[in-house]
Short mmCIF file of C-alpha atoms and ligand atoms in Angstrom, two decimals:
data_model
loop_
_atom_site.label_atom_id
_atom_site.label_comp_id
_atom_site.label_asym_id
_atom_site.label_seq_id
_atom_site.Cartn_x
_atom_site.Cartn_y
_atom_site.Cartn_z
CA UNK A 20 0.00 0.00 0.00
CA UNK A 21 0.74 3.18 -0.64
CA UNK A 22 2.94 5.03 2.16
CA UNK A 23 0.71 7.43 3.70
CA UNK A 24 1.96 11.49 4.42
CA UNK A 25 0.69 13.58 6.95
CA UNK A 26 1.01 17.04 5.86
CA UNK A 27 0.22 20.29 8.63
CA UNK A 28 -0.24 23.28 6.71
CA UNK A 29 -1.05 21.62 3.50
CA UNK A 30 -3.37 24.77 2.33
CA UNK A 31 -0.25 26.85 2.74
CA UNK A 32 2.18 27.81 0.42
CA UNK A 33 4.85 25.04 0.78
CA UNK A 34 2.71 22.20 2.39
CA UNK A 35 0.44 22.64 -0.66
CA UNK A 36 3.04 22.44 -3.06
CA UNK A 37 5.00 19.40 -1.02
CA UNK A 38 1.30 17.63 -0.82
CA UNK A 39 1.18 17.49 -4.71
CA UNK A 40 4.71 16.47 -5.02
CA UNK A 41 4.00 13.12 -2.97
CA UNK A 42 0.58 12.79 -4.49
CA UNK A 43 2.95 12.76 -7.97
CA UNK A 44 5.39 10.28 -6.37
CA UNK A 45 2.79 7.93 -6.05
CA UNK A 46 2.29 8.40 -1.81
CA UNK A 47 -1.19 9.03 -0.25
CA UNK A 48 -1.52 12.58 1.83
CA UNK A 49 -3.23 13.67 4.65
CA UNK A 50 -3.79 17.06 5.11
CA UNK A 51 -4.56 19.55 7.94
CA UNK A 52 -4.78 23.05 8.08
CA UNK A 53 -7.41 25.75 10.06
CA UNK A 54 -7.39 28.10 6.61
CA UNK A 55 -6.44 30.69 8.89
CA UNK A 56 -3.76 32.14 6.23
CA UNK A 57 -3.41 29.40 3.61
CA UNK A 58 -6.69 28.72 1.25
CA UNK A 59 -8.65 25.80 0.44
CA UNK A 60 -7.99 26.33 -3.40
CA UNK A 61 -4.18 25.84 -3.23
CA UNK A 62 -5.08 22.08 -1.63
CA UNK A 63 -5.30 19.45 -4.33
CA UNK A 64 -8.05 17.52 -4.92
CA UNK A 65 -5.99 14.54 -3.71
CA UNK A 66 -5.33 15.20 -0.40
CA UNK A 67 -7.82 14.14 2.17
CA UNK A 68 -7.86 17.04 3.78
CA UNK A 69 -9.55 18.35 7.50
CA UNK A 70 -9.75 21.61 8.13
CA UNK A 71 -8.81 21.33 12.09
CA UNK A 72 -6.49 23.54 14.23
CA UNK A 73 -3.10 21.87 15.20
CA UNK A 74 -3.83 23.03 18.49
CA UNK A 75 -6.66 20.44 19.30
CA UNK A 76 -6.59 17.47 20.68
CA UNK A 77 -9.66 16.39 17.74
CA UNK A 78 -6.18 15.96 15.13
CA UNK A 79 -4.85 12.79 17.17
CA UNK A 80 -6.97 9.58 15.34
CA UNK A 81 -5.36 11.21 11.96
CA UNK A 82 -2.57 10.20 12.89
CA UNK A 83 -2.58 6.74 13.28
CA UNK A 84 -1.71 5.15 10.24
CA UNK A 85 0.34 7.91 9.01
CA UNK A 86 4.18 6.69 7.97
CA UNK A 87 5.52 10.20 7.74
CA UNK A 88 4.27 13.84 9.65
CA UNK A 89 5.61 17.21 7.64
CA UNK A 90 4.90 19.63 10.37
CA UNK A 91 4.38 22.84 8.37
CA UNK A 92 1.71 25.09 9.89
CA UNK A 93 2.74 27.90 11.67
CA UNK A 94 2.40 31.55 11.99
CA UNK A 95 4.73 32.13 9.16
CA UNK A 96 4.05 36.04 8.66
CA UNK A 97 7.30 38.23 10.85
CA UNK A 98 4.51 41.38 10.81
CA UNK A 99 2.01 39.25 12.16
CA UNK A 100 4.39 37.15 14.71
CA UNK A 101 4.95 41.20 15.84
CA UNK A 102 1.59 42.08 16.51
CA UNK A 103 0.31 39.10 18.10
CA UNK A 104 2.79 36.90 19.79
CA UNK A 105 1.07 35.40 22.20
CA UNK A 106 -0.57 34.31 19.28
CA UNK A 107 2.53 33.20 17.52
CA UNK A 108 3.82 31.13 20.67
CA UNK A 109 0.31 29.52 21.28
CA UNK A 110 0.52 28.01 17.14
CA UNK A 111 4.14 27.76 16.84
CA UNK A 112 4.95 26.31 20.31
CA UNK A 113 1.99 25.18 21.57
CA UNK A 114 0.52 23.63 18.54
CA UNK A 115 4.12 22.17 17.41
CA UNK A 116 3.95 20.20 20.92
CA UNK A 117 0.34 19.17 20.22
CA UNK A 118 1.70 17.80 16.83
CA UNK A 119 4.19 16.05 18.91
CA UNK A 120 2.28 14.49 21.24
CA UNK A 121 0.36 13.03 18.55
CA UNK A 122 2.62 11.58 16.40
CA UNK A 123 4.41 10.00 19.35
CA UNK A 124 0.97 8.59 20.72
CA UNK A 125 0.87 7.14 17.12
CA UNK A 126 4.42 5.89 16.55
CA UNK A 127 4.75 7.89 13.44
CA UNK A 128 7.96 6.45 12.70
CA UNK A 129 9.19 9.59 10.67
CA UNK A 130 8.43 13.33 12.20
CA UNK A 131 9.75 16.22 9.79
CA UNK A 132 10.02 19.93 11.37
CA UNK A 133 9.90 22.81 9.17
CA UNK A 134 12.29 25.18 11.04
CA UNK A 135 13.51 28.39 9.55
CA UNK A 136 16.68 30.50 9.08
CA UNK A 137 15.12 33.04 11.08
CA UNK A 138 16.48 30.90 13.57
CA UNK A 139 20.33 32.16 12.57
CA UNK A 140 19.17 36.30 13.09
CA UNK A 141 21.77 36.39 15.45
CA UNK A 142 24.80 34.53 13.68
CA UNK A 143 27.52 36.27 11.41
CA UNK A 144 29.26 33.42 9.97
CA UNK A 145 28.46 33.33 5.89
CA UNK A 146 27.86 30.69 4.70
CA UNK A 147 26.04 29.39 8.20
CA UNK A 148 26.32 26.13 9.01
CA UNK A 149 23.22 24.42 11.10
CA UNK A 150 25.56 23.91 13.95
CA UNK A 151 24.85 27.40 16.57
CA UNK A 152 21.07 29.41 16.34
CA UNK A 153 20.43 32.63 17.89
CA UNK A 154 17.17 33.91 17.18
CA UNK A 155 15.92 37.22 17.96
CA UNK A 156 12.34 38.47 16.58
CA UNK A 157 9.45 36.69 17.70
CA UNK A 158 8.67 34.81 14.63
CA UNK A 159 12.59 33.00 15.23
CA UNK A 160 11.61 32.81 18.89
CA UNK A 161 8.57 31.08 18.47
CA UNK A 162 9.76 28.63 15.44
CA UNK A 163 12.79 28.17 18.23
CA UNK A 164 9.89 26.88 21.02
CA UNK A 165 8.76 24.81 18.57
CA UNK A 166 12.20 23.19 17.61
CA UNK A 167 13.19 22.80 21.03
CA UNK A 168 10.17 20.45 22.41
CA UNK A 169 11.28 18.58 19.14
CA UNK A 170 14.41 18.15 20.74
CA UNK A 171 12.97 17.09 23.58
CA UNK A 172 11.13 14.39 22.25
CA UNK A 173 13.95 12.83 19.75
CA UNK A 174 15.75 12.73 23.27
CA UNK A 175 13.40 11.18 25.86
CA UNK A 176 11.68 8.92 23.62
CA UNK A 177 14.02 8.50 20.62
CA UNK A 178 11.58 9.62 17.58
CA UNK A 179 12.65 9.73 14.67
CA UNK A 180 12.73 13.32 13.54
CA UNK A 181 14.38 15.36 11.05
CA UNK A 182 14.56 19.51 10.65
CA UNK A 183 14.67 21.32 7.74
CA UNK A 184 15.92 24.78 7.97
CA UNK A 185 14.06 26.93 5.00
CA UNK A 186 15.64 29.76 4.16
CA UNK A 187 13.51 32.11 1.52
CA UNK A 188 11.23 29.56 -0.54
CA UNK A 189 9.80 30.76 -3.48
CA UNK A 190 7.32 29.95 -6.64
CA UNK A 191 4.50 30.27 -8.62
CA UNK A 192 1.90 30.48 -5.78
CA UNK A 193 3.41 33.46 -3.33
CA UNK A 194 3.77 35.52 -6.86
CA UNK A 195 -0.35 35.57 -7.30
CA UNK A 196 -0.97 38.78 -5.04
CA UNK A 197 -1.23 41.19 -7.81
CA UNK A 198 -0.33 44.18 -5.35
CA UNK A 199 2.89 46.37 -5.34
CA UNK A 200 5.89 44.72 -3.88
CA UNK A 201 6.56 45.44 0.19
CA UNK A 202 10.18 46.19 0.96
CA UNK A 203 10.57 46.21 4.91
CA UNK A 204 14.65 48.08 4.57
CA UNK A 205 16.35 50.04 1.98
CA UNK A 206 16.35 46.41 0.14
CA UNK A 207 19.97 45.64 0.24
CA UNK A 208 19.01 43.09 2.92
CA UNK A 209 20.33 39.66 1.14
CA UNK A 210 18.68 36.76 1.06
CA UNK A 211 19.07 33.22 -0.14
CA UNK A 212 16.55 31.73 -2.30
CA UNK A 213 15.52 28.22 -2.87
CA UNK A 214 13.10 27.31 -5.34
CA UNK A 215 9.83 25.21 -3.94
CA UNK A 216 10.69 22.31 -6.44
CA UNK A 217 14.05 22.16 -5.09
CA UNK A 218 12.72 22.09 -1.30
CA UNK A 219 10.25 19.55 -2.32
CA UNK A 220 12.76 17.08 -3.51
CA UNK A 221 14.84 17.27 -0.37
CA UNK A 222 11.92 16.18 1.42
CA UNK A 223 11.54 13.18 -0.23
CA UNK A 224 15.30 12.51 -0.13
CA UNK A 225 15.06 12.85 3.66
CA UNK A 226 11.79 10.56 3.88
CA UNK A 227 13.95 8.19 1.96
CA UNK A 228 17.15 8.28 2.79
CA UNK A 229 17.45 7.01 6.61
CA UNK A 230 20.70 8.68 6.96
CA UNK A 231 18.68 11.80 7.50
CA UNK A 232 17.49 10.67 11.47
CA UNK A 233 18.02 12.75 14.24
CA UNK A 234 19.79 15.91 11.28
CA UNK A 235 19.00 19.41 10.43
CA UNK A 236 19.17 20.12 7.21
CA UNK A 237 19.75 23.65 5.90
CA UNK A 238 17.19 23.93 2.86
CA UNK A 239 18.81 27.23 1.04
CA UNK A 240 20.99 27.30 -2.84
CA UNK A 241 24.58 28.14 -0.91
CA UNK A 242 23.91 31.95 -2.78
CA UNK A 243 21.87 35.29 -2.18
CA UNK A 244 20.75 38.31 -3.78
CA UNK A 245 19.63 41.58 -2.58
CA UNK A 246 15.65 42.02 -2.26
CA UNK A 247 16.10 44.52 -4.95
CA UNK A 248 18.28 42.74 -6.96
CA UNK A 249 15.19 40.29 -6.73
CA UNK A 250 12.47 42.88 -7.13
CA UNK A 251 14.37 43.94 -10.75
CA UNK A 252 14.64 40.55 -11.99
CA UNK A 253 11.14 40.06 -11.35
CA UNK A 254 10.36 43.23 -12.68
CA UNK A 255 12.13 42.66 -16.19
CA UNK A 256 10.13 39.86 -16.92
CA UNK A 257 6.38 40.98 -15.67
CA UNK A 258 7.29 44.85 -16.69
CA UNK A 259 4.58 45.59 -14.34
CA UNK A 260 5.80 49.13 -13.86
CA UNK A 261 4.66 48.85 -10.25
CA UNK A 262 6.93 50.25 -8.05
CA UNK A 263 7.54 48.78 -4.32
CA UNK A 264 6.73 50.59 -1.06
CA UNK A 265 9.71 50.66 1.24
CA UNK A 266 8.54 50.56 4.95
CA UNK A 267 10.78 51.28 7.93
CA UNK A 268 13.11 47.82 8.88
CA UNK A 269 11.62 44.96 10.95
CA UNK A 270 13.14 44.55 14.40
CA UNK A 271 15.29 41.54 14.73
CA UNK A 272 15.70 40.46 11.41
CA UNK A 273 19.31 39.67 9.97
CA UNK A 274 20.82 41.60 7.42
CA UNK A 275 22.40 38.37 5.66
CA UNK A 276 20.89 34.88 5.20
CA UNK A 277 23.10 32.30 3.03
CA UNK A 278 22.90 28.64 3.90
CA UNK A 279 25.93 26.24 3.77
CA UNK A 280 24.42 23.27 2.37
CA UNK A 281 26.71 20.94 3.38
CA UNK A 282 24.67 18.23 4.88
CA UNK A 283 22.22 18.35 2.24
CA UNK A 284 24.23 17.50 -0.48
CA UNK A 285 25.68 15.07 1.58
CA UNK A 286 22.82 13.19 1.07
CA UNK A 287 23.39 13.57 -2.76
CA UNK A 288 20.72 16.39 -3.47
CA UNK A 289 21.91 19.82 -5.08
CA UNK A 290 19.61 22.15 -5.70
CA UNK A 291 18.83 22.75 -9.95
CA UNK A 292 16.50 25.54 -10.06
CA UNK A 293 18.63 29.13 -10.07
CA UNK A 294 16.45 32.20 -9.21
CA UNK A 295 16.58 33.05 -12.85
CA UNK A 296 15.35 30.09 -13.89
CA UNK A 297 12.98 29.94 -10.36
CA UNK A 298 11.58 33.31 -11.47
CA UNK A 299 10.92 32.20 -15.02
CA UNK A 300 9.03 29.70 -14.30
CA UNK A 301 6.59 31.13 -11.80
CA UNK A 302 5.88 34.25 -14.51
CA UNK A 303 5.51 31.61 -16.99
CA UNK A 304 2.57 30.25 -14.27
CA UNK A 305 0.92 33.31 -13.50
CA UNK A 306 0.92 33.95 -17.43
CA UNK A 307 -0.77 30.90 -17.82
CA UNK A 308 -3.83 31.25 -15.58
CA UNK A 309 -4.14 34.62 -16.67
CA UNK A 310 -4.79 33.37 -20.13
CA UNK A 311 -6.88 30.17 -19.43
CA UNK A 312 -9.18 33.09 -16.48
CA UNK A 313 -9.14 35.06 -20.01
CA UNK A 314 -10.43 32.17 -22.61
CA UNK A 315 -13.16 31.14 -19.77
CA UNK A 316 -14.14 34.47 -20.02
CA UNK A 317 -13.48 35.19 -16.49
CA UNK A 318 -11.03 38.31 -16.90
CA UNK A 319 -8.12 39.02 -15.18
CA UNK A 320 -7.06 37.01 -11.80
CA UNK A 321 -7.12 39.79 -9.03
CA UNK A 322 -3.11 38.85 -9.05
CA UNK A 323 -2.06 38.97 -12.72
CA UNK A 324 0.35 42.09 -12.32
CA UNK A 325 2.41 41.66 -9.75
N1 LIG B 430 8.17 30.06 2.94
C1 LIG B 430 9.37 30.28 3.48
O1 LIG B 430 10.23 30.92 2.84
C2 LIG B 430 9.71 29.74 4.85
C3 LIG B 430 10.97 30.05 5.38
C4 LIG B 430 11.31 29.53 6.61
C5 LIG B 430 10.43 28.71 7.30
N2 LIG B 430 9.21 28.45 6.79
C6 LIG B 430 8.30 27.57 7.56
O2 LIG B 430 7.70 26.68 6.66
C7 LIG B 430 6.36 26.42 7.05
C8 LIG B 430 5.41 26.69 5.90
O3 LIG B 430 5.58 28.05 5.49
P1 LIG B 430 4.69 28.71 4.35
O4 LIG B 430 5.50 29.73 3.69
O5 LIG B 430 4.04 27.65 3.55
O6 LIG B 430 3.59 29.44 5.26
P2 LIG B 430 2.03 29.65 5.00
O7 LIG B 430 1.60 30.71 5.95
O8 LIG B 430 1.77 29.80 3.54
O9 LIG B 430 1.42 28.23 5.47
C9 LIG B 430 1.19 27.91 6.82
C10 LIG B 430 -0.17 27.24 6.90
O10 LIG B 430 -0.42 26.89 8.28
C11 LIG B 430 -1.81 27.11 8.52
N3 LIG B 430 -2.02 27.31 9.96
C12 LIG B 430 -1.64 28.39 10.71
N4 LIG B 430 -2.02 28.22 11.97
C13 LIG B 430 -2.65 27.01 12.03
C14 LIG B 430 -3.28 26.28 13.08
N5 LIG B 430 -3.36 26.77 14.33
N6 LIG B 430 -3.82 25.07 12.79
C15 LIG B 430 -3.77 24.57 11.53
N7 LIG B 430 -3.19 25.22 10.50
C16 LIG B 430 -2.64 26.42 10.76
C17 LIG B 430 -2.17 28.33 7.69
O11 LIG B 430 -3.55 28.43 7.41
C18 LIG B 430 -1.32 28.13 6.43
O12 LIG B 430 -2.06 27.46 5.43
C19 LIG B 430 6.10 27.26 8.30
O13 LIG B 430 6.29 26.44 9.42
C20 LIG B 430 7.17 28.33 8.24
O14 LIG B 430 7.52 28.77 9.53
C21 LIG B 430 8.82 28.95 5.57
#
């Protein structure tokens, strides 16, 4: 039988695109998700999917048969961690431990955490290595709760769980907002961009690839560009003419991310997609369902031009 995925977050922006890549591997998914950020409409059809907060006990009997848990919801948004986070640290910690507790009740034998490079704010070594964190905003803080009671579990009851460290993932679906471009900075922050195809096949690498148990894996390309470098590549292909609002610098947040990917490619992944390449192919997307919205005679997406 197939090997079934349990996938938190699967309505959001990585979780829905990881869902379809096992679905296209041939795995069965499970999917849960409270649609408080991520929509319904990004979850494929596939997916047997409950819309249920991670925080609630009501998740636990999904869990059962699963083979694999992705752990993926979260607050994910640095303005909103800001103005809520109690809110943050109830989802992020709380809910993380909740998602614990459940697959260890279960004896999920494989628990994936999506961590975050927020989690290096603090850390001036370039290329950064997974070895020392320091986070400092709340977002990093709370993703940091939620790693540590992982921690805590691989070490008093041995389960088998793996972290992945994202650092900016990008694609098709986080390019549909169709508003100008938000710049928190004078946009010379750098970042390093991985492309949501490339994180999706580490995942199943690390599913696979039992060598993986007990790591964290930096999930980044090993370079970085400026956000405005960024904002004028995608710029010269969409030629929207929008320009983007700079507002004042976030508290906390670093003014370098670039992963050493090391361990990853230790496991013999690389990643393929470069951001030209990345950025290509999610215009070439959002071209797309502008044209088929146009031939159903719908109009224009709400999204189409930025
Ligand atoms: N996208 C990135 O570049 C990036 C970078 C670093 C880390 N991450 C981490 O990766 C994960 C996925 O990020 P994303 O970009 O897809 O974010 P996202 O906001 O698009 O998706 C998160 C999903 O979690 C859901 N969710 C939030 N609270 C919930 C709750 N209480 N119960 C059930 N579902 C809930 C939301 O509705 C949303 O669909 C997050 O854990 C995030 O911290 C993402």
């Amino acid at each position: 039988m197939a090997q079934r995925i349990l996938v938190t977050g699967v309505a959001g922006f990585v979780g829905s695109n990881l869902a379809k890549h096992f679905l296209d591997a041939g795995y069965s998914v499970v999917g849960i998700d409270n649609l408080s950020a991520g929509t319904v409409d990004n979850v494929d059809a596939r997916v047997e999917f409950h819309k249920q907060d991670i925080r609630d006990a009501e998740v636990y009997p999904l869990f059962h048969d699963a083979d694999a848990v992705f752990h993926l919801a979260a607050k994910s948004s640095l303005t909103g961690c800001l103005a809520k986070p109690l809110e943050a640290a109830s989802v992020n910690v709380s809910g993380t431990l909740n998602i614990l507790e459940a697959a260890w009740r279960a004896k999920v034998p494989k628990f994936v955490y999506a961590d975050t490079s927020a989690e290096y704010e603090g850390i001036e070594e370039f290329p950064t290595p997974e070895t020392r964190v320091r986070p400092i905003g709340v977002y990093a803080a709370s993703k940091h709760g939620g790693a540590a009671f992982c921690d805590s579990y691989r070490e008093l009851y041995g389960m088998n769980l793996t972290m992945v460290r994202y650092f900016n993932v990008y694609g098709p679906i986080r390019m549909l907002r169709g508003e100008p471009p938000v710049i928190y900075g004078n946009g010379e922050k750098r970042r390093d961009f991985i492309y949501v195809d490339d994180v999706n096949a580490l995942h199943q690498v690390i599913l696979e690839d039992q060598r993986s148990a007990g790591k964290v894996f930096n999930v980044g390309s090993g370079t970085n560009f400026s956000v405005n470098e960024v904002y004028e590549l995608i710029e010269g292909l969409l030629k929207t003419g929008l320009k983007p609002i700079y507002k004042p610098d976030l508290p906390g947040e670093a003014l370098v991310t670039l992963a050493d990917i090391t361990n990853a490619r230790r496991l013999g992944w690389k990643p393929k997609v470069d951001i030209k390449e990345g950025l290509r192919r999610s215009v070439r997307y959002i071209q797309e369902r502008v044209l088929d919205a146009a031939n159903a005679g719908l109009g224009q997406p709400a999204g189409h031009s930025a």
